């Protein structure tokens, strides 16, 4: 695996892929570890998770630099990502006992009936490059603490992050095999998932990758959780705080270089405030500092790969050719590295790429709508259903419209985010299942009924 720094185009490092013998050894180790790990008292597992939080914080700078070097995330955002991983570890360390507490049921006199939550075994996680630490920890913290063991197949452009995460668990004191990183190519995933020793799988990534994993898992009757793409609507109503909506919306579009499934991607604005929003939104998009991701002043770094920049630019160009108006940006920056500026398009034709496809970069289409009904129709006019944001000074109105948007989560007067305290996941082409909170922790357990007469 060759790693290239997207900010410079220079080769960073080379990693040897794991062969079939390595995979076999990892699977054997996972099974052996699970046999004892599942029986460890929950308190011991949560104590280790607290240790993991400490390891993350102690090595924050180094882990952040690895992210920045491999996929271009601005260093300040990379450090925030490491801190968020420490937070999710602390959250499950504190709340795992509550989430996994057995549940009693009504039963006849003289008997007791309850549901207990038991781990399944080795869980395969296929994870993406855009949040290379957070995506992993939001699966690993709950699932491993529930008594499962983890096998990570990370994206091929972040092998250093993959090995660093394995280091976190090792340094925290976890037994060998509780969490293992596999440096394998995507074409090896099917064989690993088919292996009877792997009991379940979770994937965050593209629709085609999700379908492939779901199909293989389905043929082998294995549980899956999929978090796929998104084209999240950002609805600004006529009574919204326009300045706040524009400022938050711009950041919701460009953070992490716009490379986020839950980024705000389609800005749907009521006609009464459209002109004001467009002006403030463009102004905000143009205000960001684009540059060297190792510089703490940088807000937008490069796209993670040159090919991703090319795909993004093609979407923008094809949309302009179809009739969209380019308000700012729209051309790769004339500098070394895969840099693309914050871009805004208006009068976007229906069916053009930025309207109908997921846009994975800092390009934002803005739509003008006449009323609430048109806003809801446009918000739901997508194959995706991950998140959505609604802006209104009337909180009851915002909540009412939130109930009509087809998405796994809707935030009123806030950007969409993943938070350890609440369930996260999508519907439609955005996948199924939930991560985080108690709902996420109980995805990969056997909900066993125990009846004692």
Short mmCIF file of C-alpha atoms in Angstrom, two decimals:
data_model
loop_
_atom_site.label_atom_id
_atom_site.label_comp_id
_atom_site.label_asym_id
_atom_site.label_seq_id
_atom_site.Cartn_x
_atom_site.Cartn_y
_atom_site.Cartn_z
CA UNK A 1 0.00 0.00 0.00
CA UNK A 2 1.55 3.25 -1.18
CA UNK A 3 0.63 6.37 0.80
CA UNK A 4 0.74 9.73 -0.96
CA UNK A 5 0.43 13.06 0.83
CA UNK A 6 -2.48 14.83 -0.95
CA UNK A 7 -1.14 18.26 -0.01
CA UNK A 8 2.16 17.73 -1.81
CA UNK A 9 1.72 14.73 -4.09
CA UNK A 10 4.79 13.18 -2.47
CA UNK A 11 5.06 9.54 -1.41
CA UNK A 12 4.83 9.22 2.36
CA UNK A 13 5.40 5.56 3.03
CA UNK A 14 4.80 2.04 1.79
CA UNK A 15 3.08 -0.74 3.73
CA UNK A 16 3.15 -4.43 2.97
CA UNK A 17 -0.30 -5.94 2.58
CA UNK A 18 -1.31 -8.85 4.76
CA UNK A 19 -1.36 -12.15 2.89
CA UNK A 20 -3.71 -15.07 3.31
CA UNK A 21 -1.55 -16.58 6.04
CA UNK A 22 -1.71 -13.30 7.98
CA UNK A 23 -5.49 -13.18 7.65
CA UNK A 24 -5.80 -16.79 8.80
CA UNK A 25 -3.63 -16.10 11.83
CA UNK A 26 -5.70 -13.03 12.70
CA UNK A 27 -8.96 -14.98 12.49
CA UNK A 28 -7.59 -17.74 14.71
CA UNK A 29 -6.36 -15.19 17.23
CA UNK A 30 -9.74 -13.43 17.18
CA UNK A 31 -11.61 -16.64 17.96
CA UNK A 32 -9.22 -17.64 20.73
CA UNK A 33 -9.39 -14.18 22.31
CA UNK A 34 -13.17 -14.05 22.09
CA UNK A 35 -13.53 -17.25 24.11
CA UNK A 36 -12.00 -15.54 27.14
CA UNK A 37 -12.81 -11.89 26.38
CA UNK A 38 -16.56 -12.48 26.39
CA UNK A 39 -16.35 -13.74 29.97
CA UNK A 40 -14.33 -10.83 31.31
CA UNK A 41 -16.43 -8.77 33.74
CA UNK A 42 -17.93 -5.70 32.10
CA UNK A 43 -16.19 -3.50 34.65
CA UNK A 44 -12.81 -4.76 33.42
CA UNK A 45 -13.74 -4.04 29.81
CA UNK A 46 -14.92 -0.51 30.65
CA UNK A 47 -11.74 0.16 32.64
CA UNK A 48 -9.70 -0.75 29.56
CA UNK A 49 -11.82 1.61 27.49
CA UNK A 50 -10.96 4.42 29.90
CA UNK A 51 -7.31 3.50 29.37
CA UNK A 52 -7.84 3.83 25.60
CA UNK A 53 -9.12 7.37 26.10
CA UNK A 54 -5.94 8.20 28.00
CA UNK A 55 -3.73 6.70 25.27
CA UNK A 56 -5.55 8.75 22.64
CA UNK A 57 -5.04 11.99 24.53
CA UNK A 58 -1.40 11.24 25.32
CA UNK A 59 -0.67 10.72 21.63
CA UNK A 60 -3.07 13.30 20.18
CA UNK A 61 -0.47 15.26 18.22
CA UNK A 62 1.15 12.19 16.65
CA UNK A 63 -2.14 10.58 15.67
CA UNK A 64 -3.41 13.87 14.25
CA UNK A 65 -0.26 14.29 12.18
CA UNK A 66 -0.74 10.79 10.75
CA UNK A 67 -4.27 11.68 9.65
CA UNK A 68 -3.16 14.96 8.13
CA UNK A 69 -0.27 13.37 6.25
CA UNK A 70 -2.30 10.48 4.87
CA UNK A 71 -5.62 12.11 3.90
CA UNK A 72 -5.12 15.87 4.18
CA UNK A 73 -7.34 16.78 7.14
CA UNK A 74 -6.35 20.17 8.64
CA UNK A 75 -4.33 19.52 11.77
CA UNK A 76 -6.71 21.32 14.12
CA UNK A 77 -9.62 19.19 12.87
CA UNK A 78 -7.48 16.07 13.17
CA UNK A 79 -6.73 16.83 16.81
CA UNK A 80 -10.42 17.42 17.43
CA UNK A 81 -11.12 14.02 15.89
CA UNK A 82 -8.73 12.31 18.29
CA UNK A 83 -10.42 14.09 21.20
CA UNK A 84 -13.84 12.95 19.96
CA UNK A 85 -12.57 9.36 19.94
CA UNK A 86 -11.47 9.77 23.55
CA UNK A 87 -14.96 11.10 24.33
CA UNK A 88 -16.71 8.09 22.81
CA UNK A 89 -14.46 5.79 24.83
CA UNK A 90 -15.33 7.65 28.01
CA UNK A 91 -19.02 7.63 27.13
CA UNK A 92 -19.20 3.86 26.81
CA UNK A 93 -16.95 3.36 29.79
CA UNK A 94 -19.51 5.28 31.83
CA UNK A 95 -22.76 4.02 30.25
CA UNK A 96 -22.07 0.48 28.99
CA UNK A 97 -23.51 -1.13 32.11
CA UNK A 98 -26.74 0.81 31.63
CA UNK A 99 -26.94 -0.02 27.91
CA UNK A 100 -26.33 -3.73 28.49
CA UNK A 101 -28.37 -4.09 31.65
CA UNK A 102 -30.70 -7.08 31.49
CA UNK A 103 -34.37 -6.30 30.95
CA UNK A 104 -37.14 -8.03 32.86
CA UNK A 105 -40.51 -9.01 31.36
CA UNK A 106 -43.94 -9.87 32.80
CA UNK A 107 -44.08 -13.54 33.72
CA UNK A 108 -46.30 -16.07 35.53
CA UNK A 109 -46.12 -16.35 39.29
CA UNK A 110 -43.08 -18.28 40.43
CA UNK A 111 -41.07 -17.62 37.25
CA UNK A 112 -38.77 -14.91 35.98
CA UNK A 113 -38.20 -13.83 32.38
CA UNK A 114 -35.52 -11.48 31.17
CA UNK A 115 -33.52 -10.46 28.13
CA UNK A 116 -29.75 -10.56 28.41
CA UNK A 117 -27.28 -9.18 25.91
CA UNK A 118 -24.47 -11.48 24.87
CA UNK A 119 -21.69 -10.80 22.33
CA UNK A 120 -21.66 -12.50 18.93
CA UNK A 121 -17.94 -12.96 18.27
CA UNK A 122 -15.49 -11.47 15.75
CA UNK A 123 -16.99 -8.45 13.95
CA UNK A 124 -15.49 -7.23 10.67
CA UNK A 125 -15.44 -3.44 10.19
CA UNK A 126 -14.86 -1.98 6.72
CA UNK A 127 -14.07 1.67 7.31
CA UNK A 128 -13.45 4.77 5.13
CA UNK A 129 -10.64 7.30 5.00
CA UNK A 130 -12.52 10.56 5.62
CA UNK A 131 -12.68 10.28 9.43
CA UNK A 132 -10.03 7.61 9.80
CA UNK A 133 -10.04 7.51 13.61
CA UNK A 134 -13.61 8.49 14.49
CA UNK A 135 -15.35 6.06 12.16
CA UNK A 136 -13.38 3.22 13.72
CA UNK A 137 -13.84 4.19 17.34
CA UNK A 138 -17.57 4.70 17.04
CA UNK A 139 -17.77 1.00 16.09
CA UNK A 140 -14.97 -0.34 18.28
CA UNK A 141 -15.79 1.37 21.57
CA UNK A 142 -19.30 -0.11 21.93
CA UNK A 143 -18.88 -3.43 20.10
CA UNK A 144 -15.65 -4.52 21.77
CA UNK A 145 -16.89 -3.35 25.16
CA UNK A 146 -20.01 -5.49 24.64
CA UNK A 147 -17.66 -8.50 24.49
CA UNK A 148 -17.10 -8.86 20.76
CA UNK A 149 -13.65 -8.69 19.15
CA UNK A 150 -12.88 -6.39 16.24
CA UNK A 151 -11.25 -6.93 12.85
CA UNK A 152 -10.57 -3.69 10.98
CA UNK A 153 -10.24 -3.46 7.21
CA UNK A 154 -9.42 0.21 6.77
CA UNK A 155 -9.21 2.25 3.57
CA UNK A 156 -6.02 1.63 1.60
CA UNK A 157 -4.87 5.27 1.75
CA UNK A 158 -4.75 5.39 5.59
CA UNK A 159 -2.76 2.31 6.68
CA UNK A 160 -0.79 4.37 9.17
CA UNK A 161 -4.03 5.35 10.90
CA UNK A 162 -5.10 1.72 10.90
CA UNK A 163 -1.92 0.60 12.65
CA UNK A 164 -2.08 3.54 15.07
CA UNK A 165 -5.58 2.53 16.17
CA UNK A 166 -4.42 -1.02 16.83
CA UNK A 167 -1.63 0.54 18.89
CA UNK A 168 -4.20 2.40 21.03
CA UNK A 169 -5.87 -0.85 22.09
CA UNK A 170 -2.55 -2.57 22.67
CA UNK A 171 -1.16 0.27 24.80
CA UNK A 172 -4.44 0.45 26.74
CA UNK A 173 -3.90 -3.13 27.89
CA UNK A 174 -6.38 -5.06 25.75
CA UNK A 175 -5.55 -8.73 25.15
CA UNK A 176 -4.02 -9.65 21.83
CA UNK A 177 -6.83 -10.29 19.39
CA UNK A 178 -9.42 -8.03 21.00
CA UNK A 179 -8.83 -5.56 18.16
CA UNK A 180 -6.76 -6.30 15.06
CA UNK A 181 -6.01 -4.30 11.95
CA UNK A 182 -5.86 -6.12 8.62
CA UNK A 183 -3.97 -4.40 5.81
CA UNK A 184 -5.87 -6.07 3.00
CA UNK A 185 -7.36 -4.95 -0.31
CA UNK A 186 -11.08 -4.59 -0.91
CA UNK A 187 -11.23 -7.76 -3.00
CA UNK A 188 -10.32 -9.78 0.09
CA UNK A 189 -13.32 -8.59 2.09
CA UNK A 190 -15.75 -11.09 0.62
CA UNK A 191 -13.63 -14.08 1.59
CA UNK A 192 -13.11 -12.80 5.13
CA UNK A 193 -16.82 -12.14 5.57
CA UNK A 194 -17.71 -15.59 4.25
CA UNK A 195 -15.48 -17.24 6.86
CA UNK A 196 -17.62 -18.87 9.53
CA UNK A 197 -15.45 -17.40 12.27
CA UNK A 198 -16.64 -13.88 11.41
CA UNK A 199 -20.09 -13.39 12.90
CA UNK A 200 -21.12 -9.91 11.72
CA UNK A 201 -19.95 -6.88 9.77
CA UNK A 202 -20.29 -3.12 9.74
CA UNK A 203 -19.40 -0.84 6.86
CA UNK A 204 -19.22 2.89 6.38
CA UNK A 205 -18.67 3.80 2.75
CA UNK A 206 -20.18 3.92 -0.71
CA UNK A 207 -23.42 2.39 -1.89
CA UNK A 208 -21.73 -0.22 -4.13
CA UNK A 209 -19.45 -1.30 -1.28
CA UNK A 210 -22.41 -1.53 1.05
CA UNK A 211 -24.43 -3.62 -1.36
CA UNK A 212 -21.51 -5.98 -1.83
CA UNK A 213 -21.03 -6.52 1.90
CA UNK A 214 -24.78 -6.83 2.49
CA UNK A 215 -25.11 -9.42 -0.28
CA UNK A 216 -22.26 -11.56 1.04
CA UNK A 217 -23.47 -11.27 4.62
CA UNK A 218 -27.03 -12.07 3.58
CA UNK A 219 -25.99 -15.23 1.79
CA UNK A 220 -24.26 -16.30 4.99
CA UNK A 221 -27.02 -15.09 7.37
CA UNK A 222 -24.80 -12.58 9.15
CA UNK A 223 -25.93 -9.34 10.75
CA UNK A 224 -24.76 -6.07 9.17
CA UNK A 225 -24.94 -2.36 9.88
CA UNK A 226 -24.38 -0.04 6.91
CA UNK A 227 -23.76 3.71 6.95
CA UNK A 228 -23.58 4.78 3.32
CA UNK A 229 -23.70 8.03 1.39
CA UNK A 230 -25.82 11.10 1.92
CA UNK A 231 -27.10 14.20 0.17
CA UNK A 232 -28.36 16.01 3.23
CA UNK A 233 -30.84 18.87 2.73
CA UNK A 234 -30.30 22.11 4.61
CA UNK A 235 -33.65 23.89 4.75
CA UNK A 236 -33.77 27.61 5.57
CA UNK A 237 -37.31 28.89 6.19
CA UNK A 238 -38.59 32.44 5.93
CA UNK A 239 -38.40 32.99 9.72
CA UNK A 240 -34.85 31.65 10.12
CA UNK A 241 -31.93 33.52 11.61
CA UNK A 242 -30.36 33.95 8.19
CA UNK A 243 -26.92 35.03 9.36
CA UNK A 244 -26.60 32.05 11.71
CA UNK A 245 -27.97 29.69 9.06
CA UNK A 246 -25.48 30.92 6.48
CA UNK A 247 -22.51 30.76 8.84
CA UNK A 248 -23.31 27.30 10.19
CA UNK A 249 -24.35 26.04 6.76
CA UNK A 250 -21.09 27.04 5.13
CA UNK A 251 -19.09 25.21 7.80
CA UNK A 252 -21.43 22.22 7.54
CA UNK A 253 -20.53 22.07 3.84
CA UNK A 254 -16.75 22.55 3.97
CA UNK A 255 -15.48 20.99 7.20
CA UNK A 256 -13.16 18.08 6.51
CA UNK A 257 -12.83 19.46 2.98
CA UNK A 258 -16.52 18.73 2.39
CA UNK A 259 -15.68 15.02 2.54
CA UNK A 260 -18.38 13.85 4.91
CA UNK A 261 -21.49 11.75 4.45
CA UNK A 262 -23.43 14.03 6.80
CA UNK A 263 -22.22 17.32 5.34
CA UNK A 264 -24.94 19.77 4.34
CA UNK A 265 -25.11 19.22 0.58
CA UNK A 266 -28.30 20.80 -0.79
CA UNK A 267 -29.27 24.26 0.47
CA UNK A 268 -33.02 24.81 0.13
CA UNK A 269 -33.97 28.40 0.93
CA UNK A 270 -37.37 30.16 1.17
CA UNK A 271 -37.78 32.89 -1.42
CA UNK A 272 -38.39 35.59 1.21
CA UNK A 273 -34.86 35.21 2.59
CA UNK A 274 -33.14 33.72 -0.44
CA UNK A 275 -31.20 36.79 -1.62
CA UNK A 276 -29.95 37.58 1.88
CA UNK A 277 -28.94 33.97 2.51
CA UNK A 278 -27.16 33.63 -0.84
CA UNK A 279 -25.13 36.78 -0.26
CA UNK A 280 -24.10 35.83 3.28
CA UNK A 281 -23.48 32.20 2.34
CA UNK A 282 -21.17 33.06 -0.57
CA UNK A 283 -19.36 35.59 1.60
CA UNK A 284 -18.81 32.98 4.29
CA UNK A 285 -17.65 30.33 1.80
CA UNK A 286 -15.11 32.75 0.38
CA UNK A 287 -13.78 33.63 3.84
CA UNK A 288 -12.18 30.28 4.64
CA UNK A 289 -8.43 29.78 4.61
CA UNK A 290 -7.45 27.07 2.13
CA UNK A 291 -3.91 25.83 2.43
CA UNK A 292 -1.28 23.66 4.08
CA UNK A 293 -3.15 21.25 6.39
CA UNK A 294 -0.24 21.20 8.84
CA UNK A 295 -0.75 24.94 9.45
CA UNK A 296 -3.04 25.55 12.44
CA UNK A 297 -4.61 28.52 10.63
CA UNK A 298 -5.80 26.35 7.73
CA UNK A 299 -9.53 25.61 7.63
CA UNK A 300 -9.73 23.67 4.36
CA UNK A 301 -6.99 21.30 3.23
CA UNK A 302 -6.64 19.28 0.04
CA UNK A 303 -9.04 16.63 -1.16
CA UNK A 304 -7.85 13.23 0.00
CA UNK A 305 -6.74 12.07 -3.46
CA UNK A 306 -6.20 13.68 -6.84
CA UNK A 307 -8.82 11.37 -8.36
CA UNK A 308 -11.41 12.65 -5.86
CA UNK A 309 -10.67 16.23 -6.90
CA UNK A 310 -11.11 15.26 -10.54
CA UNK A 311 -14.47 13.61 -9.83
CA UNK A 312 -15.67 16.67 -7.90
CA UNK A 313 -14.60 19.08 -10.63
CA UNK A 314 -16.35 16.99 -13.25
CA UNK A 315 -19.58 17.18 -11.25
CA UNK A 316 -19.29 20.96 -11.02
CA UNK A 317 -18.40 21.41 -14.70
CA UNK A 318 -21.22 19.15 -15.90
CA UNK A 319 -23.69 21.01 -13.70
CA UNK A 320 -22.60 24.38 -15.08
CA UNK A 321 -22.84 23.01 -18.59
CA UNK A 322 -26.39 21.92 -17.76
CA UNK A 323 -27.29 25.51 -16.81
CA UNK A 324 -26.27 26.07 -13.19
CA UNK A 325 -24.84 29.49 -12.31
CA UNK A 326 -21.38 29.46 -10.72
CA UNK A 327 -21.30 32.06 -7.92
CA UNK A 328 -17.82 31.36 -6.55
CA UNK A 329 -15.03 28.80 -6.89
CA UNK A 330 -15.40 26.11 -9.52
CA UNK A 331 -11.76 25.57 -10.55
CA UNK A 332 -8.97 23.53 -8.93
CA UNK A 333 -6.44 25.82 -7.29
CA UNK A 334 -3.28 26.47 -9.28
CA UNK A 335 -0.90 25.05 -6.73
CA UNK A 336 0.74 21.79 -5.78
CA UNK A 337 -1.66 19.34 -4.17
CA UNK A 338 -5.29 18.30 -4.62
CA UNK A 339 -6.87 21.62 -3.64
CA UNK A 340 -10.41 22.65 -4.57
CA UNK A 341 -11.93 25.94 -3.38
CA UNK A 342 -15.32 26.39 -1.68
CA UNK A 343 -17.80 26.49 -4.55
CA UNK A 344 -21.42 27.69 -4.75
CA UNK A 345 -23.89 27.06 -7.59
CA UNK A 346 -27.36 28.59 -8.02
CA UNK A 347 -30.30 28.02 -10.39
CA UNK A 348 -29.35 24.36 -10.37
CA UNK A 349 -31.20 22.29 -13.01
CA UNK A 350 -32.99 19.18 -11.84
CA UNK A 351 -31.03 16.02 -12.55
CA UNK A 352 -27.59 17.59 -13.02
CA UNK A 353 -24.75 16.02 -11.00
CA UNK A 354 -24.75 18.40 -8.01
CA UNK A 355 -28.52 17.96 -7.79
CA UNK A 356 -28.85 14.19 -8.11
CA UNK A 357 -25.50 12.76 -6.97
CA UNK A 358 -23.61 12.81 -3.69
CA UNK A 359 -21.04 15.60 -3.86
CA UNK A 360 -18.02 14.69 -1.76
CA UNK A 361 -16.20 18.01 -1.60
CA UNK A 362 -16.73 21.71 -0.83
CA UNK A 363 -19.31 22.42 -3.56
CA UNK A 364 -22.81 23.60 -2.60
CA UNK A 365 -25.95 23.91 -4.75
CA UNK A 366 -28.46 26.52 -3.51
CA UNK A 367 -32.19 26.30 -4.37
CA UNK A 368 -34.93 28.89 -4.05
CA UNK A 369 -38.37 27.59 -3.02
CA UNK A 370 -41.73 29.32 -2.66
CA UNK A 371 -43.07 27.72 0.53
CA UNK A 372 -42.80 24.94 3.09
CA UNK A 373 -44.39 22.35 0.84
CA UNK A 374 -41.89 22.94 -1.95
CA UNK A 375 -39.04 22.86 0.59
CA UNK A 376 -40.15 19.45 1.89
CA UNK A 377 -40.59 18.07 -1.62
CA UNK A 378 -37.09 19.17 -2.57
CA UNK A 379 -35.59 17.91 0.68
CA UNK A 380 -37.06 14.45 0.06
CA UNK A 381 -36.21 14.43 -3.65
CA UNK A 382 -33.15 12.21 -3.21
CA UNK A 383 -32.26 8.55 -3.06
CA UNK A 384 -30.44 9.19 0.20
CA UNK A 385 -31.79 9.58 3.73
CA UNK A 386 -28.96 10.13 6.18
CA UNK A 387 -29.42 13.52 7.84
CA UNK A 388 -31.12 16.90 7.41
CA UNK A 389 -31.11 20.34 8.95
CA UNK A 390 -34.06 22.76 9.30
CA UNK A 391 -33.73 26.41 10.26
CA UNK A 392 -36.62 28.36 11.81
CA UNK A 393 -36.99 30.71 14.77
CA UNK A 394 -40.23 28.87 15.54
CA UNK A 395 -39.00 25.68 17.20
CA UNK A 396 -42.40 23.99 16.99
CA UNK A 397 -42.52 24.71 13.28
CA UNK A 398 -39.02 23.35 12.85
CA UNK A 399 -39.90 20.18 14.72
CA UNK A 400 -43.08 19.75 12.67
CA UNK A 401 -41.13 19.95 9.41
CA UNK A 402 -38.46 17.62 10.83
CA UNK A 403 -41.17 14.99 11.11
CA UNK A 404 -41.85 15.22 7.37
CA UNK A 405 -38.26 14.82 6.16
CA UNK A 406 -37.16 11.30 5.23
CA UNK A 407 -33.88 10.91 7.08
CA UNK A 408 -32.28 9.01 9.93
CA UNK A 409 -31.74 12.23 11.88
CA UNK A 410 -32.94 15.82 11.59
CA UNK A 411 -31.41 18.74 13.46
CA UNK A 412 -33.32 21.99 13.96
CA UNK A 413 -31.14 25.13 14.02
CA UNK A 414 -28.00 22.99 14.11
CA UNK A 415 -25.77 21.12 11.69
CA UNK A 416 -26.01 17.35 11.45
CA UNK A 417 -23.51 15.55 13.66
CA UNK A 418 -22.76 12.13 15.14
CA UNK A 419 -22.81 12.16 18.92
CA UNK A 420 -22.13 9.20 21.26
CA UNK A 421 -25.28 10.00 23.24
CA UNK A 422 -27.79 9.58 20.39
CA UNK A 423 -28.44 6.90 17.72
CA UNK A 424 -26.91 7.57 14.31
CA UNK A 425 -27.75 6.03 10.94
CA UNK A 426 -29.79 6.42 7.78
CA UNK A 427 -32.63 5.11 5.67
CA UNK A 428 -33.14 4.52 1.93
CA UNK A 429 -29.82 4.43 0.05
CA UNK A 430 -28.01 5.73 3.13
CA UNK A 431 -28.07 2.31 4.76
CA UNK A 432 -29.64 0.67 7.78
CA UNK A 433 -28.98 -0.06 11.42
CA UNK A 434 -27.78 2.36 14.06
CA UNK A 435 -24.48 3.28 15.62
CA UNK A 436 -23.79 5.01 18.94
CA UNK A 437 -25.86 5.32 22.13
CA UNK A 438 -27.53 2.21 23.55
CA UNK A 439 -29.14 1.37 20.22
CA UNK A 440 -25.76 1.12 18.55
CA UNK A 441 -24.21 -0.93 21.31
CA UNK A 442 -26.99 -3.50 21.05
CA UNK A 443 -26.71 -3.98 17.27
CA UNK A 444 -24.14 -6.77 17.55
CA UNK A 445 -25.36 -8.77 20.52
CA UNK A 446 -27.59 -11.76 20.96
CA UNK A 447 -30.75 -10.52 22.67
CA UNK A 448 -31.27 -13.75 24.56
CA UNK A 449 -34.48 -14.51 26.38
CA UNK A 450 -33.91 -16.41 29.65
CA UNK A 451 -36.99 -17.96 31.28
CA UNK A 452 -36.53 -19.47 34.72
CA UNK A 453 -39.46 -21.50 36.12
#
